[in-house]
């Protein structure tokens, strides 16, 4: 395994810090993203993407492949509801792959998913009905090669499905993005701006990015080439359906801040911020996108 992948595998094998600090831990934000994705405020993570997939191919897919799947919970759910008959799942962390195998067993689909802890790009693979990327494509060191590889893995009429971060490389926020985040944080009551890991400390009003060097030290794959995802998709799948799902507010401005939102009492405030986020996305300032394409 390449050294970058060994470092990344160690990073993703480590325990995660508890608590609601990120957008994917907020039911309200997930519901908003689902509505942007499919037009319906569905409850649950990636429910909007699943709805779009059902519309794309109601009968589902035969063989699917997913690279960088983590514990494979998203892919296992697709197998469990019958949208994919069989998944080959590639994950560089053996710890996460083992958790995935246990999850598949618990959900009764261990015969429908196969975990592999090898580099998929070095494998002699056949073709698939579905290539599925869910918040993993931004970890590829060369996203153009990864999208081209995806196209080449697809049978004629097969589907490329992606929900992923498509923003700036190494999370190096632009001045415009930091301006938006600062404006949002200045509008919030002081109680929202406490560091959830140390309540005696305030979060910065302007969330400056970690350095490129620090990201590489932590995880060399983190957003290494994310800026090239959309250009690659439009090159290899020129008729792709692309939906920009935002993030400059819910991903950047509310990072850590979301820990202090009560999903009921603060719902109206959070909903207003998400409407603003959608407006920024439609104006071209987005961190995430959903893509469905066919070969």
Short mmCIF file of C-alpha atoms in Angstrom, two decimals:
data_model
loop_
_atom_site.label_atom_id
_atom_site.label_comp_id
_atom_site.label_asym_id
_atom_site.label_seq_id
_atom_site.Cartn_x
_atom_site.Cartn_y
_atom_site.Cartn_z
CA UNK A 1 0.00 0.00 0.00
CA UNK A 2 1.27 3.48 -0.85
CA UNK A 3 2.56 5.55 2.08
CA UNK A 4 -0.21 8.17 1.69
CA UNK A 5 -2.80 5.42 1.95
CA UNK A 6 -1.11 3.90 5.02
CA UNK A 7 -1.28 7.28 6.81
CA UNK A 8 -4.90 7.77 5.76
CA UNK A 9 -5.83 4.25 6.89
CA UNK A 10 -4.36 4.93 10.35
CA UNK A 11 -6.25 8.24 10.53
CA UNK A 12 -9.60 6.64 9.68
CA UNK A 13 -9.02 3.69 11.97
CA UNK A 14 -8.75 5.99 15.01
CA UNK A 15 -11.86 6.54 17.20
CA UNK A 16 -14.00 9.58 16.34
CA UNK A 17 -14.70 12.31 18.92
CA UNK A 18 -18.27 12.09 20.27
CA UNK A 19 -20.91 14.80 20.11
CA UNK A 20 -22.87 16.70 17.44
CA UNK A 21 -20.26 18.94 15.85
CA UNK A 22 -20.63 18.34 12.11
CA UNK A 23 -23.44 18.93 9.63
CA UNK A 24 -24.17 15.25 9.04
CA UNK A 25 -25.08 14.89 12.72
CA UNK A 26 -27.97 17.38 12.41
CA UNK A 27 -31.36 15.92 11.36
CA UNK A 28 -32.51 19.37 10.21
CA UNK A 29 -29.53 19.85 7.90
CA UNK A 30 -29.92 16.34 6.49
CA UNK A 31 -33.59 17.02 5.79
CA UNK A 32 -32.66 20.25 4.01
CA UNK A 33 -30.06 18.52 1.83
CA UNK A 34 -32.58 15.81 0.96
CA UNK A 35 -35.06 18.45 -0.19
CA UNK A 36 -32.42 20.16 -2.34
CA UNK A 37 -31.47 16.78 -3.80
CA UNK A 38 -34.89 15.36 -4.65
CA UNK A 39 -37.45 18.08 -3.96
CA UNK A 40 -38.86 16.40 -0.85
CA UNK A 41 -37.87 17.09 2.79
CA UNK A 42 -37.21 13.45 3.56
CA UNK A 43 -35.91 12.39 6.95
CA UNK A 44 -32.61 10.56 7.29
CA UNK A 45 -29.11 10.68 5.88
CA UNK A 46 -28.97 10.45 2.07
CA UNK A 47 -32.70 9.73 1.77
CA UNK A 48 -32.88 12.30 -1.02
CA UNK A 49 -30.11 10.58 -2.96
CA UNK A 50 -31.86 7.22 -2.57
CA UNK A 51 -35.07 8.77 -3.88
CA UNK A 52 -33.23 10.11 -6.91
CA UNK A 53 -31.68 6.69 -7.48
CA UNK A 54 -35.11 5.04 -7.41
CA UNK A 55 -36.29 7.47 -10.09
CA UNK A 56 -33.15 6.82 -12.13
CA UNK A 57 -33.63 3.05 -12.14
CA UNK A 58 -36.70 1.71 -10.28
CA UNK A 59 -35.61 -1.88 -10.89
CA UNK A 60 -32.23 -1.18 -9.25
CA UNK A 61 -28.75 -2.29 -10.26
CA UNK A 62 -27.11 -5.69 -10.45
CA UNK A 63 -23.44 -5.29 -9.57
CA UNK A 64 -22.14 -2.18 -7.86
CA UNK A 65 -18.73 -0.99 -6.70
CA UNK A 66 -17.80 1.63 -4.12
CA UNK A 67 -14.29 2.85 -3.28
CA UNK A 68 -13.44 4.43 0.09
CA UNK A 69 -16.67 3.13 1.60
CA UNK A 70 -15.63 3.30 5.27
CA UNK A 71 -17.89 0.96 7.22
CA UNK A 72 -20.12 0.69 4.17
CA UNK A 73 -23.32 1.74 5.95
CA UNK A 74 -24.61 3.67 2.92
CA UNK A 75 -23.91 0.83 0.53
CA UNK A 76 -25.30 -1.79 2.91
CA UNK A 77 -28.55 0.17 3.11
CA UNK A 78 -28.82 0.14 -0.70
CA UNK A 79 -28.33 -3.64 -0.71
CA UNK A 80 -30.83 -4.09 2.14
CA UNK A 81 -33.62 -2.21 0.32
CA UNK A 82 -32.92 -4.03 -2.93
CA UNK A 83 -31.52 -1.18 -5.02
CA UNK A 84 -28.23 -3.05 -5.55
CA UNK A 85 -28.00 -6.84 -5.83
CA UNK A 86 -24.31 -7.08 -4.92
CA UNK A 87 -21.64 -4.55 -3.90
CA UNK A 88 -17.85 -4.82 -4.06
CA UNK A 89 -16.71 -2.44 -1.31
CA UNK A 90 -13.14 -1.16 -1.13
CA UNK A 91 -11.77 0.38 2.08
CA UNK A 92 -8.15 0.93 3.12
CA UNK A 93 -8.88 0.75 6.88
CA UNK A 94 -9.14 -2.86 8.05
CA UNK A 95 -10.74 -1.61 11.29
CA UNK A 96 -13.60 0.04 9.38
CA UNK A 97 -13.95 -2.88 6.97
CA UNK A 98 -14.36 -5.28 9.89
CA UNK A 99 -17.07 -3.05 11.37
CA UNK A 100 -18.73 -3.05 7.97
CA UNK A 101 -18.71 -6.83 7.75
CA UNK A 102 -20.34 -6.99 11.18
CA UNK A 103 -22.96 -4.44 10.12
CA UNK A 104 -23.74 -6.38 6.95
CA UNK A 105 -24.14 -9.56 9.01
CA UNK A 106 -26.44 -7.78 11.47
CA UNK A 107 -28.60 -6.44 8.65
CA UNK A 108 -28.79 -9.77 6.88
CA UNK A 109 -26.96 -8.78 3.70
CA UNK A 110 -23.51 -10.32 4.20
CA UNK A 111 -24.11 -12.34 1.02
CA UNK A 112 -24.72 -9.14 -0.93
CA UNK A 113 -21.58 -7.17 -0.02
CA UNK A 114 -17.90 -8.06 -0.19
CA UNK A 115 -15.33 -5.90 1.60
CA UNK A 116 -11.81 -5.60 0.14
CA UNK A 117 -8.91 -3.87 1.91
CA UNK A 118 -6.86 -3.37 -1.24
CA UNK A 119 -6.29 -0.54 -3.69
CA UNK A 120 -9.16 -0.85 -6.15
CA UNK A 121 -7.24 1.03 -8.82
CA UNK A 122 -4.59 -1.70 -8.84
CA UNK A 123 -7.13 -4.51 -9.21
CA UNK A 124 -8.02 -6.27 -12.45
CA UNK A 125 -11.74 -5.58 -12.28
CA UNK A 126 -14.53 -6.22 -14.71
CA UNK A 127 -17.42 -3.90 -15.43
CA UNK A 128 -20.31 -2.92 -13.20
CA UNK A 129 -23.86 -1.65 -13.45
CA UNK A 130 -23.20 1.04 -10.80
CA UNK A 131 -20.17 3.00 -9.63
CA UNK A 132 -21.13 4.68 -6.35
CA UNK A 133 -19.21 7.46 -4.59
CA UNK A 134 -20.56 8.84 -1.32
CA UNK A 135 -18.19 11.33 0.32
CA UNK A 136 -15.16 9.34 -0.81
CA UNK A 137 -14.23 10.72 -4.22
CA UNK A 138 -12.72 13.82 -2.59
CA UNK A 139 -10.19 11.48 -0.93
CA UNK A 140 -8.78 10.32 -4.26
CA UNK A 141 -5.32 11.74 -4.97
CA UNK A 142 -6.13 12.25 -8.68
CA UNK A 143 -9.86 12.79 -9.10
CA UNK A 144 -9.66 13.02 -12.88
CA UNK A 145 -8.16 9.53 -13.00
CA UNK A 146 -10.78 8.30 -10.51
CA UNK A 147 -13.69 9.61 -12.61
CA UNK A 148 -12.17 8.20 -15.79
CA UNK A 149 -11.66 4.86 -14.00
CA UNK A 150 -15.33 5.03 -12.95
CA UNK A 151 -16.49 5.52 -16.51
CA UNK A 152 -14.31 2.63 -17.69
CA UNK A 153 -15.74 0.33 -15.00
CA UNK A 154 -19.30 0.92 -16.20
CA UNK A 155 -21.18 -1.28 -18.58
CA UNK A 156 -23.03 0.48 -21.40
CA UNK A 157 -26.08 2.05 -19.77
CA UNK A 158 -24.52 1.78 -16.31
CA UNK A 159 -24.80 4.57 -13.74
CA UNK A 160 -22.31 6.85 -12.01
CA UNK A 161 -23.79 8.13 -8.74
CA UNK A 162 -21.99 10.60 -6.50
CA UNK A 163 -22.70 12.69 -3.40
CA UNK A 164 -19.48 14.42 -2.41
CA UNK A 165 -17.43 17.43 -1.40
CA UNK A 166 -16.38 19.34 -4.52
CA UNK A 167 -14.90 22.46 -2.93
CA UNK A 168 -11.40 23.82 -2.66
CA UNK A 169 -8.40 21.51 -2.34
CA UNK A 170 -7.20 20.79 1.20
CA UNK A 171 -10.13 22.83 2.57
CA UNK A 172 -8.28 26.06 1.83
CA UNK A 173 -11.25 28.41 2.04
CA UNK A 174 -11.46 31.42 -0.25
CA UNK A 175 -11.82 34.94 1.14
CA UNK A 176 -15.43 34.97 -0.09
CA UNK A 177 -16.22 31.77 1.82
CA UNK A 178 -14.60 33.05 5.01
CA UNK A 179 -16.45 36.36 4.63
CA UNK A 180 -19.78 34.50 4.52
CA UNK A 181 -18.86 32.38 7.54
CA UNK A 182 -17.78 35.42 9.53
CA UNK A 183 -21.00 37.30 8.74
CA UNK A 184 -23.07 34.34 9.87
CA UNK A 185 -21.15 33.90 13.10
CA UNK A 186 -21.39 37.62 13.90
CA UNK A 187 -25.18 37.38 13.60
CA UNK A 188 -25.45 34.50 16.06
CA UNK A 189 -26.01 34.94 19.80
CA UNK A 190 -22.90 34.45 21.91
CA UNK A 191 -24.08 31.08 23.25
CA UNK A 192 -23.51 29.52 19.83
CA UNK A 193 -19.85 30.53 19.68
CA UNK A 194 -18.42 28.42 22.48
CA UNK A 195 -15.98 25.67 21.53
CA UNK A 196 -17.94 22.44 22.20
CA UNK A 197 -14.70 20.69 23.21
CA UNK A 198 -13.80 23.46 25.67
CA UNK A 199 -16.67 25.73 26.71
CA UNK A 200 -14.25 28.21 28.29
CA UNK A 201 -12.92 28.98 24.82
CA UNK A 202 -14.62 30.96 22.06
CA UNK A 203 -14.72 29.82 18.46
CA UNK A 204 -13.14 32.30 16.02
CA UNK A 205 -15.54 34.59 14.20
CA UNK A 206 -13.54 34.02 11.03
CA UNK A 207 -12.85 30.28 10.66
CA UNK A 208 -9.38 30.20 9.14
CA UNK A 209 -8.38 26.91 7.48
CA UNK A 210 -5.74 24.52 8.71
CA UNK A 211 -2.58 24.71 6.64
CA UNK A 212 -2.01 22.39 3.71
CA UNK A 213 0.93 20.89 5.59
CA UNK A 214 -1.24 20.09 8.62
CA UNK A 215 -3.88 18.39 6.46
CA UNK A 216 -1.21 16.32 4.74
CA UNK A 217 0.20 15.30 8.12
CA UNK A 218 -3.25 14.25 9.37
CA UNK A 219 -4.54 12.63 6.21
CA UNK A 220 -2.73 13.02 2.86
CA UNK A 221 -5.92 12.09 1.03
CA UNK A 222 -8.14 14.80 2.54
CA UNK A 223 -9.52 16.90 -0.34
CA UNK A 224 -6.25 16.37 -2.19
CA UNK A 225 -7.79 17.10 -5.60
CA UNK A 226 -11.43 17.94 -4.89
CA UNK A 227 -11.51 21.03 -7.11
CA UNK A 228 -11.15 18.82 -10.19
CA UNK A 229 -14.14 16.56 -9.48
CA UNK A 230 -16.75 18.59 -11.35
CA UNK A 231 -14.47 19.37 -14.34
CA UNK A 232 -13.69 15.65 -14.60
CA UNK A 233 -17.36 14.69 -14.46
CA UNK A 234 -18.34 17.19 -17.16
CA UNK A 235 -15.48 15.84 -19.29
CA UNK A 236 -16.23 12.11 -18.98
CA UNK A 237 -20.01 12.38 -18.43
CA UNK A 238 -21.04 15.48 -20.40
CA UNK A 239 -24.76 14.81 -19.88
CA UNK A 240 -24.48 14.33 -16.12
CA UNK A 241 -27.22 15.71 -13.87
CA UNK A 242 -25.45 17.90 -11.30
CA UNK A 243 -27.22 19.32 -8.24
CA UNK A 244 -25.22 21.68 -6.02
CA UNK A 245 -26.23 21.13 -2.42
CA UNK A 246 -24.37 23.97 -0.71
CA UNK A 247 -22.25 23.91 2.41
CA UNK A 248 -20.60 27.29 2.77
CA UNK A 249 -22.86 27.90 5.78
CA UNK A 250 -23.72 24.43 7.12
CA UNK A 251 -20.22 23.03 6.49
CA UNK A 252 -18.02 26.05 7.20
CA UNK A 253 -19.88 28.67 9.24
CA UNK A 254 -21.66 26.13 11.45
CA UNK A 255 -18.73 23.77 11.91
CA UNK A 256 -18.60 23.12 15.70
CA UNK A 257 -21.26 25.85 16.10
CA UNK A 258 -23.95 23.27 15.25
CA UNK A 259 -23.26 21.60 18.61
CA UNK A 260 -25.21 24.40 20.31
CA UNK A 261 -28.31 24.28 18.11
CA UNK A 262 -31.38 22.69 19.61
CA UNK A 263 -33.10 20.89 16.73
CA UNK A 264 -36.54 21.99 18.01
CA UNK A 265 -36.08 25.34 19.73
CA UNK A 266 -33.61 26.69 17.17
CA UNK A 267 -35.21 25.12 14.10
CA UNK A 268 -36.44 28.40 12.59
CA UNK A 269 -33.02 30.02 12.89
CA UNK A 270 -31.32 26.99 11.39
CA UNK A 271 -33.86 26.83 8.56
CA UNK A 272 -33.24 30.49 7.70
CA UNK A 273 -29.49 29.88 7.57
CA UNK A 274 -30.03 26.88 5.30
CA UNK A 275 -32.13 28.96 2.90
CA UNK A 276 -29.27 31.43 2.73
CA UNK A 277 -26.88 28.54 2.12
CA UNK A 278 -29.00 27.36 -0.80
CA UNK A 279 -28.96 30.86 -2.30
CA UNK A 280 -25.15 30.88 -2.13
CA UNK A 281 -25.04 27.42 -3.74
CA UNK A 282 -27.22 28.55 -6.62
CA UNK A 283 -24.93 31.55 -7.05
CA UNK A 284 -21.94 29.21 -7.40
CA UNK A 285 -20.59 29.14 -3.83
CA UNK A 286 -20.95 25.49 -2.86
CA UNK A 287 -19.03 22.75 -1.11
CA UNK A 288 -21.10 19.73 -2.10
CA UNK A 289 -22.81 18.26 -5.14
CA UNK A 290 -24.95 15.28 -6.10
CA UNK A 291 -24.32 13.78 -9.54
CA UNK A 292 -26.15 11.09 -11.49
CA UNK A 293 -24.76 10.14 -14.90
CA UNK A 294 -25.04 7.30 -17.37
CA UNK A 295 -22.52 5.74 -19.69
#
